[in-house]
Short mmCIF file of C-alpha atoms and ligand atoms in Angstrom, two decimals:
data_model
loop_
_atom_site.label_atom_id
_atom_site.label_comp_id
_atom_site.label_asym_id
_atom_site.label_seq_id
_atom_site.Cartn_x
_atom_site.Cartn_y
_atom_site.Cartn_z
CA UNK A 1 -37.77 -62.42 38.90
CA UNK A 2 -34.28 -63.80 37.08
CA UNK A 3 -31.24 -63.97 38.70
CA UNK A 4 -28.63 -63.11 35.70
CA UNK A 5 -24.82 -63.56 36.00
CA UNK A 6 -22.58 -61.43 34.00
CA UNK A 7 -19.16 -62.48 34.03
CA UNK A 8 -16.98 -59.69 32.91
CA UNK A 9 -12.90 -58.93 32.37
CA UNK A 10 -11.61 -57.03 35.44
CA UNK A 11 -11.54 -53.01 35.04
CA UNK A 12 -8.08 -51.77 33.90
CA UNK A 13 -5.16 -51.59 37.03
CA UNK A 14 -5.53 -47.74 37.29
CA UNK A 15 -9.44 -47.96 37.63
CA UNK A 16 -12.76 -47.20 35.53
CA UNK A 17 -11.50 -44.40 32.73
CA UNK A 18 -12.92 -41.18 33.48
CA UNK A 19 -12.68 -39.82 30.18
CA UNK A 20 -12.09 -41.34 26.20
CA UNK A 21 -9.36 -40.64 23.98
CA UNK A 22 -12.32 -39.69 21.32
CA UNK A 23 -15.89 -38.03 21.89
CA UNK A 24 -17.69 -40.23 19.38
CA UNK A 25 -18.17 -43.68 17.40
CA UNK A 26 -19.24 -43.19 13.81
CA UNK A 27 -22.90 -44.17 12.87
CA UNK A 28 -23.04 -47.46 10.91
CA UNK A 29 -26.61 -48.21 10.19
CA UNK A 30 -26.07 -51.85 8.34
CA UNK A 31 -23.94 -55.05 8.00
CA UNK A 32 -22.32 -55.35 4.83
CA UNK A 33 -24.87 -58.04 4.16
CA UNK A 34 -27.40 -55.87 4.67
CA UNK A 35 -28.47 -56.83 8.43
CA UNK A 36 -29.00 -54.73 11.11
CA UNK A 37 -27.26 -53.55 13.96
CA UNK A 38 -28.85 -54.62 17.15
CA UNK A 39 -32.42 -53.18 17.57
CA UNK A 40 -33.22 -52.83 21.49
CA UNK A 41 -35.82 -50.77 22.48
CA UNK A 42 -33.18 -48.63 24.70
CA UNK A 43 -30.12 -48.45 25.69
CA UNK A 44 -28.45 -47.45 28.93
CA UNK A 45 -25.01 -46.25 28.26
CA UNK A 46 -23.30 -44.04 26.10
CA UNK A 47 -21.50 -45.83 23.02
CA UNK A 48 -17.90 -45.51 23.03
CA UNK A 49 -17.31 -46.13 26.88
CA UNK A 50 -15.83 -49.38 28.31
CA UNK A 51 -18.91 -52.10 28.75
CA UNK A 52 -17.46 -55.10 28.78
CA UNK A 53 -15.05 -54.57 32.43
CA UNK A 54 -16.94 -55.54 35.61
CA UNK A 55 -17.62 -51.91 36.05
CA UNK A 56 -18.88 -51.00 32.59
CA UNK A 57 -22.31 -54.46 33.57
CA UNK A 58 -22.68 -54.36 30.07
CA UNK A 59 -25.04 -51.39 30.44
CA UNK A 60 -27.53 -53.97 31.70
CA UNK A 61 -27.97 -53.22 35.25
CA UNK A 62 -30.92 -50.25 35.05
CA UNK A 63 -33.18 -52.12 32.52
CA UNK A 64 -32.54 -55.60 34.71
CA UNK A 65 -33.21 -54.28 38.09
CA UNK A 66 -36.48 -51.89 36.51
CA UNK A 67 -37.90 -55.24 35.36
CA UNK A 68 -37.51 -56.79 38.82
CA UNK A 69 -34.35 -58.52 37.83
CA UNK A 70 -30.97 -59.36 39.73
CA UNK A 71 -27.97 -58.81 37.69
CA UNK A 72 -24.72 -60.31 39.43
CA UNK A 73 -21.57 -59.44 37.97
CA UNK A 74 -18.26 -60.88 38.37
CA UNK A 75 -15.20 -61.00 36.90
CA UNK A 76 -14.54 -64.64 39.37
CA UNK A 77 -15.08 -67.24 36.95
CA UNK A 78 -12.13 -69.95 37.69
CA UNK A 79 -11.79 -72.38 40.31
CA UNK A 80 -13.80 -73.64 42.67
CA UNK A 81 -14.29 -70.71 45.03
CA UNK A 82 -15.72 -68.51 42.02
CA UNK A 83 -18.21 -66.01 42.45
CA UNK A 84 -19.73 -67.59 39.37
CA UNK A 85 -19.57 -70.94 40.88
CA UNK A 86 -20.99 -69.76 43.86
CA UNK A 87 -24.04 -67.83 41.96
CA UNK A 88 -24.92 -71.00 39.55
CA UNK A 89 -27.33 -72.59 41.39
CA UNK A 90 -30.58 -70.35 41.42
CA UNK A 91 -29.08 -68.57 38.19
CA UNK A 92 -31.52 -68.45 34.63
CA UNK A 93 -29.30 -66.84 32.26
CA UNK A 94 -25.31 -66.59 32.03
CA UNK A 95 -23.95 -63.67 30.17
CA UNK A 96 -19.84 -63.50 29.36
CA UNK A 97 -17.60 -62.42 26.90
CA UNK A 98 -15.44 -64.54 24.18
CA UNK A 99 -12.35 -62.71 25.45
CA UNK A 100 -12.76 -63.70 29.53
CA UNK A 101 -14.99 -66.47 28.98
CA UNK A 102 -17.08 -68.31 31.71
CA UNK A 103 -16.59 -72.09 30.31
CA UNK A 104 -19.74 -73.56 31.07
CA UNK A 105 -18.85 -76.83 31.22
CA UNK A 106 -21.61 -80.01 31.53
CA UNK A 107 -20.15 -79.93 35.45
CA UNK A 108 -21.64 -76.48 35.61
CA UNK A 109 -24.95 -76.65 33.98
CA UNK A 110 -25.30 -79.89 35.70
CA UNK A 111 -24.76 -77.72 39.02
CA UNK A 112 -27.55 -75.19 37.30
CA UNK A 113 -30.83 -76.12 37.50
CA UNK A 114 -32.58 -73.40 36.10
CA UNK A 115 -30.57 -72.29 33.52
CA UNK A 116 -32.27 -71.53 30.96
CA UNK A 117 -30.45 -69.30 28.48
CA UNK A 118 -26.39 -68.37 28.22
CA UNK A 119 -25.65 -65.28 26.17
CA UNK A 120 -22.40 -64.88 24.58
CA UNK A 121 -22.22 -61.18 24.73
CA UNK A 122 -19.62 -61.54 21.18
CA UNK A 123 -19.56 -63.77 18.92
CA UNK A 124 -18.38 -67.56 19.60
CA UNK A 125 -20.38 -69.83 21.71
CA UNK A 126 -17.06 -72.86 21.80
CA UNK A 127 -16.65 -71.80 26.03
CA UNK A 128 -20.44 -73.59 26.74
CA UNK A 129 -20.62 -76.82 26.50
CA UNK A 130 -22.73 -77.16 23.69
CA UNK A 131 -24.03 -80.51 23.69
CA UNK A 132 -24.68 -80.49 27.12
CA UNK A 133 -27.02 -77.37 26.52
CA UNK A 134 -28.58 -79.29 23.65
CA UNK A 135 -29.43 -82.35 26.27
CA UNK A 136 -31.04 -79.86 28.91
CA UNK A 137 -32.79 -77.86 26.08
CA UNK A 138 -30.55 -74.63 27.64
CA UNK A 139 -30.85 -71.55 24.92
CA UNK A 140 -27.37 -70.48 24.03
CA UNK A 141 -27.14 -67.12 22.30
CA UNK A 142 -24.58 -64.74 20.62
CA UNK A 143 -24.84 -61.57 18.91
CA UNK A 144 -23.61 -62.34 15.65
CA UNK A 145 -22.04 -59.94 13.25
CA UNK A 146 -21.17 -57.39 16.24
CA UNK A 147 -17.20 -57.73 16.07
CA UNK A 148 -16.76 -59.37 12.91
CA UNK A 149 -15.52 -56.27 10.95
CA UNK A 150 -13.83 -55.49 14.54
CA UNK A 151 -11.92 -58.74 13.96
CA UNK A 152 -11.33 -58.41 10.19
CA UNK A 153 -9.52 -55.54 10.72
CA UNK A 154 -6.98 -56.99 13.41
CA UNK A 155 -6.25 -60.19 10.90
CA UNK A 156 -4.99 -57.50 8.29
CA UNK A 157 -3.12 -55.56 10.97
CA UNK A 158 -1.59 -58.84 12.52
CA UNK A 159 -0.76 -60.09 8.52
CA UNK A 160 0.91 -56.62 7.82
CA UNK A 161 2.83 -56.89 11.27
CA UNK A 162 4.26 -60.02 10.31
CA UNK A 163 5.19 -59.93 7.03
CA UNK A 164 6.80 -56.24 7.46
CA UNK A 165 8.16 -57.54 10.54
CA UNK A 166 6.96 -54.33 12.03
CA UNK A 167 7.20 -56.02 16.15
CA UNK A 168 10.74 -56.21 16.64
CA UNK A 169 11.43 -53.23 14.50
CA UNK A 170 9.29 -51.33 16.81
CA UNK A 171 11.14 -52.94 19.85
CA UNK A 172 14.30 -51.46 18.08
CA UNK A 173 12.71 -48.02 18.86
CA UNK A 174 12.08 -48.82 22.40
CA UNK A 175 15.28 -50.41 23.33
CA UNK A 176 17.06 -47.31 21.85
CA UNK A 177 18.40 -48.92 18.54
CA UNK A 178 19.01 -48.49 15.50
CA UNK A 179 20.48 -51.62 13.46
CA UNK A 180 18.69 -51.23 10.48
CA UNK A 181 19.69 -54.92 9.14
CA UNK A 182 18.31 -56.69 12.46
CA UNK A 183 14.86 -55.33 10.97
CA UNK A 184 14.84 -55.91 7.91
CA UNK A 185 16.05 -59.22 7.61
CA UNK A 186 13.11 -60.57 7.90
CA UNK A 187 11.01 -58.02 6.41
CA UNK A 188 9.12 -58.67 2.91
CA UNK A 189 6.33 -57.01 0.72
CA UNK A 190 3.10 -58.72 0.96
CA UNK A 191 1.51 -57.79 -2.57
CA UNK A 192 1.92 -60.69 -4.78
CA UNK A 193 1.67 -63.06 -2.22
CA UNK A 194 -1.02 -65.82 -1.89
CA UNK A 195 -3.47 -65.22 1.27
CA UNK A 196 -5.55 -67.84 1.99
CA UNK A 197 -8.79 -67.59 4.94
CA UNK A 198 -10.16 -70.92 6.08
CA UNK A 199 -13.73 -70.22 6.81
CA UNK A 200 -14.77 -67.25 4.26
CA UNK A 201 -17.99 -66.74 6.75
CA UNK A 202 -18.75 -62.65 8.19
CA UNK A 203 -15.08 -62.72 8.70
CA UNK A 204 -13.33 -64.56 6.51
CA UNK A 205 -14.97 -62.60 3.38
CA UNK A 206 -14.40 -59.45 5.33
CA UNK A 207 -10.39 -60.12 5.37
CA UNK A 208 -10.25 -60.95 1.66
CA UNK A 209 -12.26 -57.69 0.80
CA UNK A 210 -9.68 -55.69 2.89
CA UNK A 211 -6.84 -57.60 1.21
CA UNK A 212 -7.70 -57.34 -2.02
CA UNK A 213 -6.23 -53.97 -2.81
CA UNK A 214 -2.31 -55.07 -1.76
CA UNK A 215 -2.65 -57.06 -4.86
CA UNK A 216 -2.16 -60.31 -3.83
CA UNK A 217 -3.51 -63.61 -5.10
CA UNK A 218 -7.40 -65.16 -2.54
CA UNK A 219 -7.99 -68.41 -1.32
CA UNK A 220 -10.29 -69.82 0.92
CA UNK A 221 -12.42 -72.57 1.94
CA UNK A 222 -15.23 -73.57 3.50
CA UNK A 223 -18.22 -75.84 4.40
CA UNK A 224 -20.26 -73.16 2.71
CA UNK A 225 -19.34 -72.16 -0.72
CA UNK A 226 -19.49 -68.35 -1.50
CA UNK A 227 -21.58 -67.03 -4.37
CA UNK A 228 -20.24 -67.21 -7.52
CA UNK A 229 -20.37 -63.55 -8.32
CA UNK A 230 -18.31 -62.78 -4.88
CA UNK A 231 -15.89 -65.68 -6.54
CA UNK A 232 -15.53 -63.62 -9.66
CA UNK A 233 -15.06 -60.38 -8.39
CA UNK A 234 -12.50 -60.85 -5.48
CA UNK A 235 -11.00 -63.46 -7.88
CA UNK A 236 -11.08 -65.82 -5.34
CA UNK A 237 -9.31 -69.79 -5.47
CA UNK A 238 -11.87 -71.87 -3.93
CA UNK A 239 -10.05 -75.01 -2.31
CA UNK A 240 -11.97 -78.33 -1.04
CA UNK A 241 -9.31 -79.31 1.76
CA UNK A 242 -7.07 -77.58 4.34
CA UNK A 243 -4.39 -79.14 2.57
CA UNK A 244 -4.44 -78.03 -0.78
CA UNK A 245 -5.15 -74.41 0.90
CA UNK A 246 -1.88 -74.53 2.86
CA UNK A 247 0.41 -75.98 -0.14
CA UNK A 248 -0.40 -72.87 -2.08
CA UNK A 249 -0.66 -69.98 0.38
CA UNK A 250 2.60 -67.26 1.84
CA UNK A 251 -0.39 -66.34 4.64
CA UNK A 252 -2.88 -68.29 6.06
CA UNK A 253 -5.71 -66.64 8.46
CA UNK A 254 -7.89 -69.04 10.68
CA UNK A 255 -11.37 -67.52 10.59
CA UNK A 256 -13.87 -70.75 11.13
CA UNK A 257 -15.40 -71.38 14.66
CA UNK A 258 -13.78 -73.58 17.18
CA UNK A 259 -15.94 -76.71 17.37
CA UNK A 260 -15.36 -80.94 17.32
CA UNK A 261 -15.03 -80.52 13.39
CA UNK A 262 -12.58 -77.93 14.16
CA UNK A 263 -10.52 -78.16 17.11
CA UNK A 264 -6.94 -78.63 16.35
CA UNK A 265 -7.25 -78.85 12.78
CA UNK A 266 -3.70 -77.36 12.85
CA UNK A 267 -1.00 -80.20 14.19
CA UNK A 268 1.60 -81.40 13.60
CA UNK A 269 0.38 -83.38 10.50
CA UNK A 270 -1.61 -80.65 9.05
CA UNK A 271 1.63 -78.00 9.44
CA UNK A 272 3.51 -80.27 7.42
CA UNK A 273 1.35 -79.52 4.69
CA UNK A 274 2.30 -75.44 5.32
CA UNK A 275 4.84 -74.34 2.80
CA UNK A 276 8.15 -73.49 4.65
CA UNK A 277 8.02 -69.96 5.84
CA UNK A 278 4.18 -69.36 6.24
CA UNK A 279 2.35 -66.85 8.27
CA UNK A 280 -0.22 -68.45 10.25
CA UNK A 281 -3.03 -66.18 11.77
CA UNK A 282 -4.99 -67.03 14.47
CA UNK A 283 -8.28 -64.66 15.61
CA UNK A 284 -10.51 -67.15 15.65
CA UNK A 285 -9.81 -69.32 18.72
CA UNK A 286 -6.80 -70.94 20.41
CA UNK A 287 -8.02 -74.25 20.02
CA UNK A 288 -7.63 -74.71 16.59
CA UNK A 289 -4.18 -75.19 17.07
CA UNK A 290 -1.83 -77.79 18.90
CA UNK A 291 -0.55 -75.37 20.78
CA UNK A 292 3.25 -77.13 21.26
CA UNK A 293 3.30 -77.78 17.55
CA UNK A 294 2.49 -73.77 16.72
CA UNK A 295 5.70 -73.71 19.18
CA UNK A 296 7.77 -75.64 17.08
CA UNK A 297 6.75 -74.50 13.62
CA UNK A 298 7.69 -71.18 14.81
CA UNK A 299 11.19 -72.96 16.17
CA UNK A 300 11.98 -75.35 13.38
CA UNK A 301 11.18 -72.39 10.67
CA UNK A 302 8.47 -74.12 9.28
CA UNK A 303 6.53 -71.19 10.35
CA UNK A 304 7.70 -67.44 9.98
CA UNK A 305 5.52 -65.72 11.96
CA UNK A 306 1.80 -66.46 14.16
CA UNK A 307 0.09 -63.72 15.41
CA UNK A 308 -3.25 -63.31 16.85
CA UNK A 309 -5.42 -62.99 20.22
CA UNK A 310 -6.93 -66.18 21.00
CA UNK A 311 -5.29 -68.59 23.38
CA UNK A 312 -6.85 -72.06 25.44
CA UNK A 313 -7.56 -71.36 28.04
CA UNK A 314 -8.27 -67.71 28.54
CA UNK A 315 -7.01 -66.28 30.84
CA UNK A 316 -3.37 -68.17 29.31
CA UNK A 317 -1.25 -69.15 32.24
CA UNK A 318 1.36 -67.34 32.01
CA UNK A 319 3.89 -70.41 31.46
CA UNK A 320 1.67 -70.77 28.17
CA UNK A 321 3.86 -71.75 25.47
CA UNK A 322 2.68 -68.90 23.23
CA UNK A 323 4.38 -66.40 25.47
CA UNK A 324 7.37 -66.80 25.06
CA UNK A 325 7.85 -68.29 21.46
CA UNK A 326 9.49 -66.91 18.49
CA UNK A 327 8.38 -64.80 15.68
CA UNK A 328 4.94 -64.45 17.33
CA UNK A 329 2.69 -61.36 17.48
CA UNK A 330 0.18 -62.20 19.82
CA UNK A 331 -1.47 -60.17 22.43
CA UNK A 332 -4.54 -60.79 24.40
CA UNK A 333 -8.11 -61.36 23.29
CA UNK A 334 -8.74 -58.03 21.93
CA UNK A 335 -9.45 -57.71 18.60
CA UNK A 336 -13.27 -57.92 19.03
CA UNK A 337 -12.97 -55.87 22.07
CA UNK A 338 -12.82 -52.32 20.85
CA UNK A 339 -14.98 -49.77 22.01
CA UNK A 340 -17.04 -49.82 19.11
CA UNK A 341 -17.59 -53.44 18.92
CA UNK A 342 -18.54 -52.93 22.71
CA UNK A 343 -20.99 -50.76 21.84
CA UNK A 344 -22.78 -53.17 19.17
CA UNK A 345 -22.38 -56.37 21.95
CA UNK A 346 -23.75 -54.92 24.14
CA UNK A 347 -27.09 -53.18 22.48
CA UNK A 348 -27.40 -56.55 21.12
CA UNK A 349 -27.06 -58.54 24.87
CA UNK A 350 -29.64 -56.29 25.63
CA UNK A 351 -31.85 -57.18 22.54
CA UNK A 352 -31.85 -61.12 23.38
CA UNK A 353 -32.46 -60.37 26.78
CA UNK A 354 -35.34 -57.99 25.91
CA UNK A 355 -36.39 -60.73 23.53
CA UNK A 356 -36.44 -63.60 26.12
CA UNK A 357 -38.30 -61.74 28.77
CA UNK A 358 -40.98 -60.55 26.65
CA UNK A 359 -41.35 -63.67 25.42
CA UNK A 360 -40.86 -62.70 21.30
CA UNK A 361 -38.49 -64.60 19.73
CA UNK A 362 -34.93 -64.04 19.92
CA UNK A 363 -33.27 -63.09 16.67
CA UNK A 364 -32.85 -66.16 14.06
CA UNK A 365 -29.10 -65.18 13.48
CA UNK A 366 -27.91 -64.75 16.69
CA UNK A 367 -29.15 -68.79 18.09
CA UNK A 368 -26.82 -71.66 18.63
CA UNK A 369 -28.58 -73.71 20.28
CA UNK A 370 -32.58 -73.72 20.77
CA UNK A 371 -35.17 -76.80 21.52
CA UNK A 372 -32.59 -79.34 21.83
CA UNK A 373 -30.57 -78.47 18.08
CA UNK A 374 -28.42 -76.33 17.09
CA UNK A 375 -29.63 -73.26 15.65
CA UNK A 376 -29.87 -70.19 13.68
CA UNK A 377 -26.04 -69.48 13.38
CA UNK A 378 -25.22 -72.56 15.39
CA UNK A 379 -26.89 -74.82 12.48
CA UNK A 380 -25.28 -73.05 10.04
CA UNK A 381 -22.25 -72.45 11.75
CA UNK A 382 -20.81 -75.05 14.50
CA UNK A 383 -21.27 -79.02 14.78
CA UNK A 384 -23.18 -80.67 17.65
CA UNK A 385 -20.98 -81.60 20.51
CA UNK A 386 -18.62 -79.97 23.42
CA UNK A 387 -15.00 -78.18 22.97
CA UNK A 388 -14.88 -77.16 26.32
CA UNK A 389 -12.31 -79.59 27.79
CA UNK A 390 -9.24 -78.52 29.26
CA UNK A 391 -10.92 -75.26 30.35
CA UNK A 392 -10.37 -75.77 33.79
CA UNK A 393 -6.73 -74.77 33.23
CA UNK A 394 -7.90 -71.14 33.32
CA UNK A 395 -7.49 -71.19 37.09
CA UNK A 396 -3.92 -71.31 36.93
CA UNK A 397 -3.59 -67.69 35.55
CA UNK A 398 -2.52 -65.40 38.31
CA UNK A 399 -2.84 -61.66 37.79
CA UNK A 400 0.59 -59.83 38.43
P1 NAD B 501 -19.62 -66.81 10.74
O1 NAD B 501 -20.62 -67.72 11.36
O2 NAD B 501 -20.11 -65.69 9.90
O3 NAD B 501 -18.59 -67.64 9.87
C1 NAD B 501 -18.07 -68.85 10.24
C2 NAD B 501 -17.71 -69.62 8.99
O4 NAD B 501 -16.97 -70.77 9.36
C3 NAD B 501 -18.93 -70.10 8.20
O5 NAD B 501 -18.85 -69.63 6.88
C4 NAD B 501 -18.82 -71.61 8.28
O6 NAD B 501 -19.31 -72.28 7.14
C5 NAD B 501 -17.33 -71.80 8.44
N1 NAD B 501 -16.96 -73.11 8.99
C6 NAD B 501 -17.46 -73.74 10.07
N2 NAD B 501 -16.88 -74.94 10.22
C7 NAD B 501 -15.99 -75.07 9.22
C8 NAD B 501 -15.09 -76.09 8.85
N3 NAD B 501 -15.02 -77.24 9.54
N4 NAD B 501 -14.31 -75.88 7.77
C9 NAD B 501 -14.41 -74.74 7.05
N5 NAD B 501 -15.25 -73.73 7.35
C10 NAD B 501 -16.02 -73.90 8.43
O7 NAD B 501 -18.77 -66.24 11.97
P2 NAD B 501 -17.74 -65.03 12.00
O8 NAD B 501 -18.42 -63.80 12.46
O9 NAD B 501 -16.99 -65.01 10.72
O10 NAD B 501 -16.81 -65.53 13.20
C11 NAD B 501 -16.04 -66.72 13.07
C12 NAD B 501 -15.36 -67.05 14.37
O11 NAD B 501 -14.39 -66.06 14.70
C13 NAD B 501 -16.27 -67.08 15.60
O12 NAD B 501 -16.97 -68.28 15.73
C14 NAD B 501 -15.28 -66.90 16.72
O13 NAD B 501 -14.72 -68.13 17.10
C15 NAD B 501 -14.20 -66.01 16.09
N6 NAD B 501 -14.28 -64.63 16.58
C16 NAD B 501 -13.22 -64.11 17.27
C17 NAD B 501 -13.29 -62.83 17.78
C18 NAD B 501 -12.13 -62.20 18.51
O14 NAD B 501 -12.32 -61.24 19.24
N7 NAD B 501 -10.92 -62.68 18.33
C19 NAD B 501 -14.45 -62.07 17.60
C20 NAD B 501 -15.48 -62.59 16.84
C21 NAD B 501 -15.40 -63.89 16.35
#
C-alpha cells in the first residue's frame, strides 16, 4: 500500500459548483505534434468539472483506494504546521499543481524517506527541488503537453489586452464612465508589430501560430532550433541571444521553463536591452523575472504593459509588488487551469500513476527526472540543479 499526497487549490468561497456553465468539452484526439492525449485505462470523473480544488482529488480517489491505496489531500502546503508537512514522512508519491504548488524543497524530501515519485499534475516541475530529487534518485513527473495550447491561448489574450489597452477601458465600464480619451491613450493596433517568444517549445510555437494571422513580424529563440520548414512558413527571425530578441521586438512573451539557466533572466540589465515601451508577457513562471525591476520598468516607462499569471511564490503575498503596479494585467495562475486542461491533467496524473504501480514505464515525454538524470522532457527541457529558493515565502499569503 502507498500513501499519496495530493495537494490541491482550495474549492471556490461559495463551495463545490453544482452545475457548469456548459454541458460538454470538445473531443481533441491529438497534439498538434501528433502525440496523444493521456491514455489511462479509466477515468473517474466526468471531463469538464472542477478537478484540480481539494474537492474535485483529481478524480484519483476511487482507482487509489480500489488498489489498496491512501490518497491524502490537502490544500495545507505552507508553513510548518502543514497538512503536507505533517503527511511527508511515510508518503511515496507527491502530487500538486503548477498553479498552488507544494515546493518540495531538499528540507522536505530530506524529511521524506520514502518518496519515491512527485507528479506535477501540469506542466512545470521548477516547485521540486530538482537536484535534490536527482541525489535521492526521487522520480519527478509532469504531464506534458496537457495545458500548453491552454496557455497559448492566454499569452494572445494577455498580448491583445495590453496593447488594446482593453483593462482599464473595461474598468471605465465598471466605474460608470465614459472618457473615451482616458482609453485610448494608450491604445494601439498590434498588426505590424514585432512579437518575439523566448523558448519556441509546445508553447512558444503555439503563440506564434496563433499570432501569425494579425500580421505582424516572429521572433524567437531558443536552446533548440525549430525546423527549417516551420522557419519558412511562419516566417520566423531566429535570434541567438535574449538581447538581440529584445532590441527588435514591440512584444515579448516568456515561454521557456523556470530553471538555474533561467531564473531571472529578466533584470535590470537584461530590461535595458527592451526597447522603450515593450510589452513583456509572463505565463511561464514568476521567477524569470526580478520581480522589483518588472516594478520599475512598468514605473520608469521602460515597460508599457506586463501581464500574465505566474508570480514567486504562489500563493503571492498580498504586499507582492506585482499587485499593485502599473500598466499590469496579471491575475492568478490560471491560464493552464481551465476546465479542459483539467480534464487532460488529470487523465494524465492518472496515467503515470497507473504506470508506476504496474510497474510499465511511465511515458518518455512526461519524465524530468529518472535514475539520478534528468529526463525525458527534463533532459530536453530544464538544466540540472534547484530553483526552489525563496519558496518558503508562500506562507505569508493569508486568504481574505
Ligand atoms: P516545452 O518543454 O515544450 O518547451 C520549453 C522550451 O523552452 C523548449 O523548447 C526548450 O528548448 C526551451 N528552453 C529551455 N531553456 C531555455 C533557455 N535557457 N533559453 C531558451 N529556451 C529555453 O514546454 P511548454 O509546454 O512549452 O511549457 C513551457 C513552460 O511554460 C513550462 O515549463 C512552465 O513553466 C510554463 N507553463 C505555464 C503554465 C501556466 O498555467 N501558466 C502551464 C503550462 C506551462
Amino acid at each position: 500500500m502507498a500513501k499519496v499526497v495530493c495537494v490541491l487549490y482550495d474549492d471556490p468561497v461559495g463551495g463545490y459548483p453544482k452545475n457548469y456553465a456548459r454541458d460538454d468539452l470538445p473531443l481533441i484526439e491529438r497534439y498538434p505534434d501528433g502525440q496523444t492525449l493521456p491514455t489511462p485505462r479509466a477515468i473517474d470523473f466526468r471531463p469538464g468539472t472542477l478537478l484540480g480544488s481539494v474537492s474535485g482529488e483529481l478524480g484519483l480517489r476511487k482507482y487509489l483506494e480500489a488498489n489498496g491505496h491512501q490518497l491524502v489531500v490537502t490544500s495545507s502546503k505552507d508553513g510548518v504546521d502543514s497538512v503536507l508537512d505533517r503527511e511527508l514522512h511515510d508518503a511515496e508519491i507527491v502530487i500538486s499543481q503548477p498553479f498552488w504548488p507544494a515546493y518540495m524543497t531538499a528540507e522536505r524530501i530530506a524529511r521524506a524517506p520514502k518518496l519515491k515519485m512527485i507528479v506535477t499534475a501540469g506542466i512545470g516541475s521548477d516547485h521540486t527541488d530538482l537536484q535534490a530529487a536527482m541525489d535521492r534518485g526521487i522520480t519527478v513527473a509532469e504531464v506534458t503537453y496537457c495545458n500548453s495550447n491552454s496557455v497559448a491561448e492566454h499569452v494572445a489574450m494577455m498580448i491583445l489586452a495590453l496593447v488594446r489597452n482593453y483593462i482599464p477601458s473595461y474598468r471605465q465600464v465598471l466605474d460608470g464612465g465614459w472618457n473615451i480619451a482616458d482609453c485610448v491613450a494608450r491604445s494601439y493596433d498590434l498588426e505590424g508589430m514585432n512579437v518575439g517568444t523566448v523558448a519556441a517549445g509546445r508553447i512558444g510555437l503555439r503563440v506564434l501560430r496563433l499570432l501569425k494571422p494579425f500580421d505582424v513580424k516572429l521572433h524567437y529563440m531558443d536552446r533548440h532550433r525549430l525546423p527549417e520548414s516551420v522557419e519558412k512558413e511562419l516566417n520566423l527571425t531566429h535570434h541567438s541571444s535574449l538581447e538581440s530578441l529584445t532590441r527588435v521586438c514591440d512584444v515579448v512573451t516568456l515561454n521557456c521553463p523556470l530553471h538555474p539557466e533561467t531564473e531571472h533572466m529578466i533584470n535590470p540589465k537584461t530590461l535595458k536591452n527592451f526597447k522603450r515601451g515593450a510589452y513583456l508577457i509572463n505565463t511561464a513562471r514568476g521567477k524569470l523575472c526580478d520581480r522589483d525591476a518588472i516594478a520599475a520598468a512598468l514605473e520608469s516607462g521602460q515597460l508599457a504593459g506586463y501581464a500574465g499569471d505566474v508570480w514567486f511564490p504562489q500563493p503571492a503575498p498580498a504586499d507582492h509588488p506585482w499587485r499593485r503596479m502599473p500598466h499590469h494585467g496579471m491575475t492568478p495562475h490560471i491560464s493552464g487551469t481551465s476546465l479542459s486542461a483539467q480534464a487532460r491533467y488529470a487523465a494524465g496524473t492518472r496515467e503515470i500513476l497507473e504506470s508506476y504501480f504496474e510497474g510499465r514505464a511511465i511515458r518518455n515525454e512526461y519524465l524530468v527526472v529518472q535514475g539520478g538524470k534528468l529526463a525525458g522532457v527534463g533532459a530536453h527541457s530544464y538544466s540540472a540543479g534547484n530553483a526552489t529558493g525563496g519558496s518558503e515565502e508562500a506562507a505569508r499569503f493569508r486568504q481574505k
